[in-house]
Amino acid sequence: MKMSNDLEKKFQEQITLEFAASITYRQLAIEADEQDLTGIAEWLRHQADEEIVHANKFIQHVSDRDNHAAIGAIEAPGVKPGLTVLEIFEAALAHEEKVSESIRELYRSADKEGDYDSRPLLNWFVDEQIEEEATVSEIIGRVKLVGEDGSGLLRLDAELGARPAGTTEADGA
């Protein structure tokens, strides 16, 4: 069932936001690399790739519904240089919270229009965002525990760098 023009536009906005999230994670990875925290940078790059997977899922859904998927204008991420590790992950959490709220708003809009065909996809994203926020919140808690202790940060860096590589295709999410 084809979605309304208004709902199509909201899905296009979500696609754009997912790509913006990817760019934000890429910039945060640069900030970690600047501190020689290659494991944290690698973890952030994986997150960036995962955001592309998310965008691809939305694109596929819109296309499958015989609507037009489109990417809107994406602003620079606005990440200031010289962030601490804590600030890096706080920025990541803030962006995840923004994405989560956008998905909830998209869900409300789809429900208001009686667009039940979007529910399976949006349910998956609601679950995914709960997991994403919980993961970043846990990392923030661990960063706060170690503070500025170099050995603690290096241990966390090594642990986060051990995350297996993913893919930007939907089956890799």
PDB file of C-alpha atoms in Angstrom:
ATOM      1  CA  MET A   1       0.000   0.000   0.000  1.00  0.00           C
ATOM      2  CA  LYS A   2       1.399   3.344  -1.049  1.00  0.00           C
ATOM      3  CA  MET A   3       1.885   5.820   1.794  1.00  0.00           C
ATOM      4  CA  SER A   4       0.578   9.367   1.737  1.00  0.00           C
ATOM      5  CA  ASN A   5       2.736  12.208   0.472  1.00  0.00           C
ATOM      6  CA  ASP A   6       2.988  13.592   4.007  1.00  0.00           C
ATOM      7  CA  LEU A   7       4.180  10.279   5.413  1.00  0.00           C
ATOM      8  CA  GLU A   8       6.572   9.829   2.495  1.00  0.00           C
ATOM      9  CA  LYS A   9       8.098  13.214   3.381  1.00  0.00           C
ATOM     10  CA  LYS A  10       8.500  12.153   7.038  1.00  0.00           C
ATOM     11  CA  PHE A  11      10.257   8.950   5.957  1.00  0.00           C
ATOM     12  CA  GLN A  12      12.548  11.010   3.716  1.00  0.00           C
ATOM     13  CA  GLU A  13      13.388  13.192   6.722  1.00  0.00           C
ATOM     14  CA  GLN A  14      14.226  10.057   8.721  1.00  0.00           C
ATOM     15  CA  ILE A  15      16.465   8.794   5.924  1.00  0.00           C
ATOM     16  CA  THR A  16      18.305  12.116   5.988  1.00  0.00           C
ATOM     17  CA  LEU A  17      18.622  11.982   9.783  1.00  0.00           C
ATOM     18  CA  GLU A  18      20.126   8.478   9.614  1.00  0.00           C
ATOM     19  CA  PHE A  19      22.771   9.680   7.164  1.00  0.00           C
ATOM     20  CA  ALA A  20      23.414  12.709   9.399  1.00  0.00           C
ATOM     21  CA  ALA A  21      23.892  10.318  12.323  1.00  0.00           C
ATOM     22  CA  SER A  22      26.481   8.434  10.282  1.00  0.00           C
ATOM     23  CA  ILE A  23      28.401  11.635   9.602  1.00  0.00           C
ATOM     24  CA  THR A  24      28.214  12.601  13.272  1.00  0.00           C
ATOM     25  CA  TYR A  25      29.698   9.261  14.297  1.00  0.00           C
ATOM     26  CA  ARG A  26      32.426   9.659  11.657  1.00  0.00           C
ATOM     27  CA  GLN A  27      33.370  13.058  13.078  1.00  0.00           C
ATOM     28  CA  LEU A  28      33.372  11.674  16.620  1.00  0.00           C
ATOM     29  CA  ALA A  29      35.676   8.905  15.362  1.00  0.00           C
ATOM     30  CA  ILE A  30      38.043  11.559  14.040  1.00  0.00           C
ATOM     31  CA  GLU A  31      38.085  13.158  17.492  1.00  0.00           C
ATOM     32  CA  ALA A  32      38.975   9.807  19.095  1.00  0.00           C
ATOM     33  CA  ASP A  33      41.671   9.182  16.475  1.00  0.00           C
ATOM     34  CA  GLU A  34      43.159  12.592  17.307  1.00  0.00           C
ATOM     35  CA  GLN A  35      43.733  11.252  20.832  1.00  0.00           C
ATOM     36  CA  ASP A  36      45.282   8.002  19.537  1.00  0.00           C
ATOM     37  CA  LEU A  37      42.281   6.049  20.834  1.00  0.00           C
ATOM     38  CA  THR A  38      42.042   3.848  17.773  1.00  0.00           C
ATOM     39  CA  GLY A  39      39.723   1.289  19.367  1.00  0.00           C
ATOM     40  CA  ILE A  40      37.164   3.908  20.338  1.00  0.00           C
ATOM     41  CA  ALA A  41      37.521   5.454  16.877  1.00  0.00           C
ATOM     42  CA  GLU A  42      36.914   2.051  15.290  1.00  0.00           C
ATOM     43  CA  TRP A  43      33.812   1.503  17.448  1.00  0.00           C
ATOM     44  CA  LEU A  44      32.478   4.897  16.370  1.00  0.00           C
ATOM     45  CA  ARG A  45      33.152   4.101  12.701  1.00  0.00           C
ATOM     46  CA  HIS A  46      31.167   0.870  13.113  1.00  0.00           C
ATOM     47  CA  GLN A  47      28.331   2.951  14.537  1.00  0.00           C
ATOM     48  CA  ALA A  48      28.580   5.245  11.508  1.00  0.00           C
ATOM     49  CA  ASP A  49      28.280   2.226   9.212  1.00  0.00           C
ATOM     50  CA  GLU A  50      25.297   0.962  11.188  1.00  0.00           C
ATOM     51  CA  GLU A  51      23.525   4.273  10.653  1.00  0.00           C
ATOM     52  CA  ILE A  52      23.908   3.773   6.899  1.00  0.00           C
ATOM     53  CA  VAL A  53      22.315   0.337   7.304  1.00  0.00           C
ATOM     54  CA  HIS A  54      19.437   2.054   9.094  1.00  0.00           C
ATOM     55  CA  ALA A  55      19.055   4.586   6.286  1.00  0.00           C
ATOM     56  CA  ASN A  56      19.067   1.727   3.773  1.00  0.00           C
ATOM     57  CA  LYS A  57      16.249  -0.019   5.673  1.00  0.00           C
ATOM     58  CA  PHE A  58      14.121   3.123   5.469  1.00  0.00           C
ATOM     59  CA  ILE A  59      14.990   3.600   1.784  1.00  0.00           C
ATOM     60  CA  GLN A  60      13.979   0.021   1.008  1.00  0.00           C
ATOM     61  CA  HIS A  61      10.704   0.387   2.900  1.00  0.00           C
ATOM     62  CA  VAL A  62       9.773   3.582   1.071  1.00  0.00           C
ATOM     63  CA  SER A  63      10.710   2.085  -2.303  1.00  0.00           C
ATOM     64  CA  ASP A  64       8.848  -1.151  -1.588  1.00  0.00           C
ATOM     65  CA  ARG A  65       5.729   0.902  -0.912  1.00  0.00           C
ATOM     66  CA  ASP A  66       5.961   2.472  -4.389  1.00  0.00           C
ATOM     67  CA  ASN A  67       6.956   5.801  -2.893  1.00  0.00           C
ATOM     68  CA  HIS A  68      10.061   7.859  -3.591  1.00  0.00           C
ATOM     69  CA  ALA A  69      13.021   7.624  -1.225  1.00  0.00           C
ATOM     70  CA  ALA A  70      15.173  10.736  -1.094  1.00  0.00           C
ATOM     71  CA  ILE A  71      18.033  12.174   0.932  1.00  0.00           C
ATOM     72  CA  GLY A  72      17.660  15.772   2.025  1.00  0.00           C
ATOM     73  CA  ALA A  73      20.324  18.329   2.860  1.00  0.00           C
ATOM     74  CA  ILE A  74      22.729  17.243   5.568  1.00  0.00           C
ATOM     75  CA  GLU A  75      24.443  19.836   7.708  1.00  0.00           C
ATOM     76  CA  ALA A  76      27.928  19.434   9.125  1.00  0.00           C
ATOM     77  CA  PRO A  77      27.784  17.521  12.418  1.00  0.00           C
ATOM     78  CA  GLY A  78      28.753  20.454  14.610  1.00  0.00           C
ATOM     79  CA  VAL A  79      31.228  18.431  16.654  1.00  0.00           C
ATOM     80  CA  LYS A  80      33.790  20.757  18.174  1.00  0.00           C
ATOM     81  CA  PRO A  81      37.436  19.685  18.142  1.00  0.00           C
ATOM     82  CA  GLY A  82      39.231  18.556  21.277  1.00  0.00           C
ATOM     83  CA  LEU A  83      36.385  16.665  22.934  1.00  0.00           C
ATOM     84  CA  THR A  84      37.193  14.443  25.885  1.00  0.00           C
ATOM     85  CA  VAL A  85      36.238  10.781  25.684  1.00  0.00           C
ATOM     86  CA  LEU A  86      33.276  11.496  27.929  1.00  0.00           C
ATOM     87  CA  GLU A  87      32.162  14.377  25.702  1.00  0.00           C
ATOM     88  CA  ILE A  88      32.484  12.155  22.623  1.00  0.00           C
ATOM     89  CA  PHE A  89      30.094   9.593  24.060  1.00  0.00           C
ATOM     90  CA  GLU A  90      27.768  12.235  25.494  1.00  0.00           C
ATOM     91  CA  ALA A  91      27.512  13.686  21.976  1.00  0.00           C
ATOM     92  CA  ALA A  92      26.813  10.197  20.619  1.00  0.00           C
ATOM     93  CA  LEU A  93      24.064   9.663  23.199  1.00  0.00           C
ATOM     94  CA  ALA A  94      22.499  13.047  22.458  1.00  0.00           C
ATOM     95  CA  HIS A  95      22.343  12.158  18.775  1.00  0.00           C
ATOM     96  CA  GLU A  96      20.879   8.713  19.501  1.00  0.00           C
ATOM     97  CA  GLU A  97      18.205  10.364  21.643  1.00  0.00           C
ATOM     98  CA  LYS A  98      17.409  12.729  18.766  1.00  0.00           C
ATOM     99  CA  VAL A  99      17.074   9.785  16.377  1.00  0.00           C
ATOM    100  CA  SER A 100      14.923   7.889  18.888  1.00  0.00           C
ATOM    101  CA  GLU A 101      12.511  10.786  19.250  1.00  0.00           C
ATOM    102  CA  SER A 102      12.333  11.173  15.483  1.00  0.00           C
ATOM    103  CA  ILE A 103      11.438   7.490  15.105  1.00  0.00           C
ATOM    104  CA  ARG A 104       8.765   7.789  17.806  1.00  0.00           C
ATOM    105  CA  GLU A 105       7.333  10.804  15.973  1.00  0.00           C
ATOM    106  CA  LEU A 106       7.389   8.854  12.700  1.00  0.00           C
ATOM    107  CA  TYR A 107       5.572   6.010  14.475  1.00  0.00           C
ATOM    108  CA  ARG A 108       2.927   8.424  15.793  1.00  0.00           C
ATOM    109  CA  SER A 109       2.450   9.889  12.310  1.00  0.00           C
ATOM    110  CA  ALA A 110       2.094   6.444  10.725  1.00  0.00           C
ATOM    111  CA  ASP A 111      -0.415   5.419  13.401  1.00  0.00           C
ATOM    112  CA  LYS A 112      -2.402   8.632  12.955  1.00  0.00           C
ATOM    113  CA  GLU A 113      -2.738   7.824   9.248  1.00  0.00           C
ATOM    114  CA  GLY A 114      -3.605   4.189   9.943  1.00  0.00           C
ATOM    115  CA  ASP A 115      -0.439   3.099   8.115  1.00  0.00           C
ATOM    116  CA  TYR A 116      -0.077  -0.326   9.678  1.00  0.00           C
ATOM    117  CA  ASP A 117       2.312  -1.454   6.949  1.00  0.00           C
ATOM    118  CA  SER A 118       5.073   0.607   8.565  1.00  0.00           C
ATOM    119  CA  ARG A 119       4.653  -0.959  12.004  1.00  0.00           C
ATOM    120  CA  PRO A 120       7.028  -3.938  11.611  1.00  0.00           C
ATOM    121  CA  LEU A 121       9.847  -1.658  10.463  1.00  0.00           C
ATOM    122  CA  LEU A 122       9.156   0.979  13.096  1.00  0.00           C
ATOM    123  CA  ASN A 123       8.857  -1.644  15.857  1.00  0.00           C
ATOM    124  CA  TRP A 124      12.307  -2.916  14.863  1.00  0.00           C
ATOM    125  CA  PHE A 125      13.680   0.620  15.051  1.00  0.00           C
ATOM    126  CA  VAL A 126      12.122   1.315  18.450  1.00  0.00           C
ATOM    127  CA  ASP A 127      13.832  -1.816  19.806  1.00  0.00           C
ATOM    128  CA  GLU A 128      17.084  -0.893  18.066  1.00  0.00           C
ATOM    129  CA  GLN A 129      17.106   2.607  19.540  1.00  0.00           C
ATOM    130  CA  ILE A 130      16.504   1.293  23.047  1.00  0.00           C
ATOM    131  CA  GLU A 131      19.567  -0.923  22.565  1.00  0.00           C
ATOM    132  CA  GLU A 132      21.642   1.901  21.047  1.00  0.00           C
ATOM    133  CA  GLU A 133      20.903   4.317  23.878  1.00  0.00           C
ATOM    134  CA  ALA A 134      21.547   1.637  26.511  1.00  0.00           C
ATOM    135  CA  THR A 135      24.900   0.718  24.955  1.00  0.00           C
ATOM    136  CA  VAL A 136      26.138   4.301  24.762  1.00  0.00           C
ATOM    137  CA  SER A 137      24.838   5.015  28.283  1.00  0.00           C
ATOM    138  CA  GLU A 138      26.782   2.016  29.577  1.00  0.00           C
ATOM    139  CA  ILE A 139      29.950   3.256  27.884  1.00  0.00           C
ATOM    140  CA  ILE A 140      29.412   6.691  29.440  1.00  0.00           C
ATOM    141  CA  GLY A 141      29.091   5.062  32.851  1.00  0.00           C
ATOM    142  CA  ARG A 142      32.344   3.192  32.325  1.00  0.00           C
ATOM    143  CA  VAL A 143      34.137   6.331  31.123  1.00  0.00           C
ATOM    144  CA  LYS A 144      32.967   8.117  34.255  1.00  0.00           C
ATOM    145  CA  LEU A 145      34.292   5.243  36.373  1.00  0.00           C
ATOM    146  CA  VAL A 146      37.777   5.447  34.901  1.00  0.00           C
ATOM    147  CA  GLY A 147      37.802   9.229  34.641  1.00  0.00           C
ATOM    148  CA  GLU A 148      41.072  10.457  33.207  1.00  0.00           C
ATOM    149  CA  ASP A 149      42.972   7.309  34.247  1.00  0.00           C
ATOM    150  CA  GLY A 150      45.080   6.468  31.215  1.00  0.00           C
ATOM    151  CA  SER A 151      45.222   2.732  31.828  1.00  0.00           C
ATOM    152  CA  GLY A 152      41.446   2.574  32.258  1.00  0.00           C
ATOM    153  CA  LEU A 153      40.855   4.512  29.044  1.00  0.00           C
ATOM    154  CA  LEU A 154      43.311   2.289  27.184  1.00  0.00           C
ATOM    155  CA  ARG A 155      41.525  -0.821  28.435  1.00  0.00           C
ATOM    156  CA  LEU A 156      38.171   0.576  27.314  1.00  0.00           C
ATOM    157  CA  ASP A 157      39.770   1.577  24.006  1.00  0.00           C
ATOM    158  CA  ALA A 158      41.007  -1.976  23.449  1.00  0.00           C
ATOM    159  CA  GLU A 159      37.650  -3.466  24.372  1.00  0.00           C
ATOM    160  CA  LEU A 160      35.643  -1.206  22.088  1.00  0.00           C
ATOM    161  CA  GLY A 161      38.121  -1.768  19.272  1.00  0.00           C
ATOM    162  CA  ALA A 162      37.479  -5.520  19.419  1.00  0.00           C
ATOM    163  CA  ARG A 163      33.953  -5.079  18.024  1.00  0.00           C
ATOM    164  CA  PRO A 164      33.575  -7.195  14.882  1.00  0.00           C
ATOM    165  CA  ALA A 165      33.378  -5.375  11.569  1.00  0.00           C
ATOM    166  CA  GLY A 166      29.968  -4.974  10.003  1.00  0.00           C
ATOM    167  CA  THR A 167      28.592  -4.022   6.638  1.00  0.00           C
ATOM    168  CA  THR A 168      26.492  -1.152   5.350  1.00  0.00           C
ATOM    169  CA  GLU A 169      24.023  -3.593   3.781  1.00  0.00           C
ATOM    170  CA  ALA A 170      20.775  -4.283   5.624  1.00  0.00           C
ATOM    171  CA  ASP A 171      21.503  -7.942   6.418  1.00  0.00           C
ATOM    172  CA  GLY A 172      24.589  -6.895   8.359  1.00  0.00           C
ATOM    173  CA  ALA A 173      22.756  -4.857  11.020  1.00  0.00           C
TER     174      ALA A 173
END
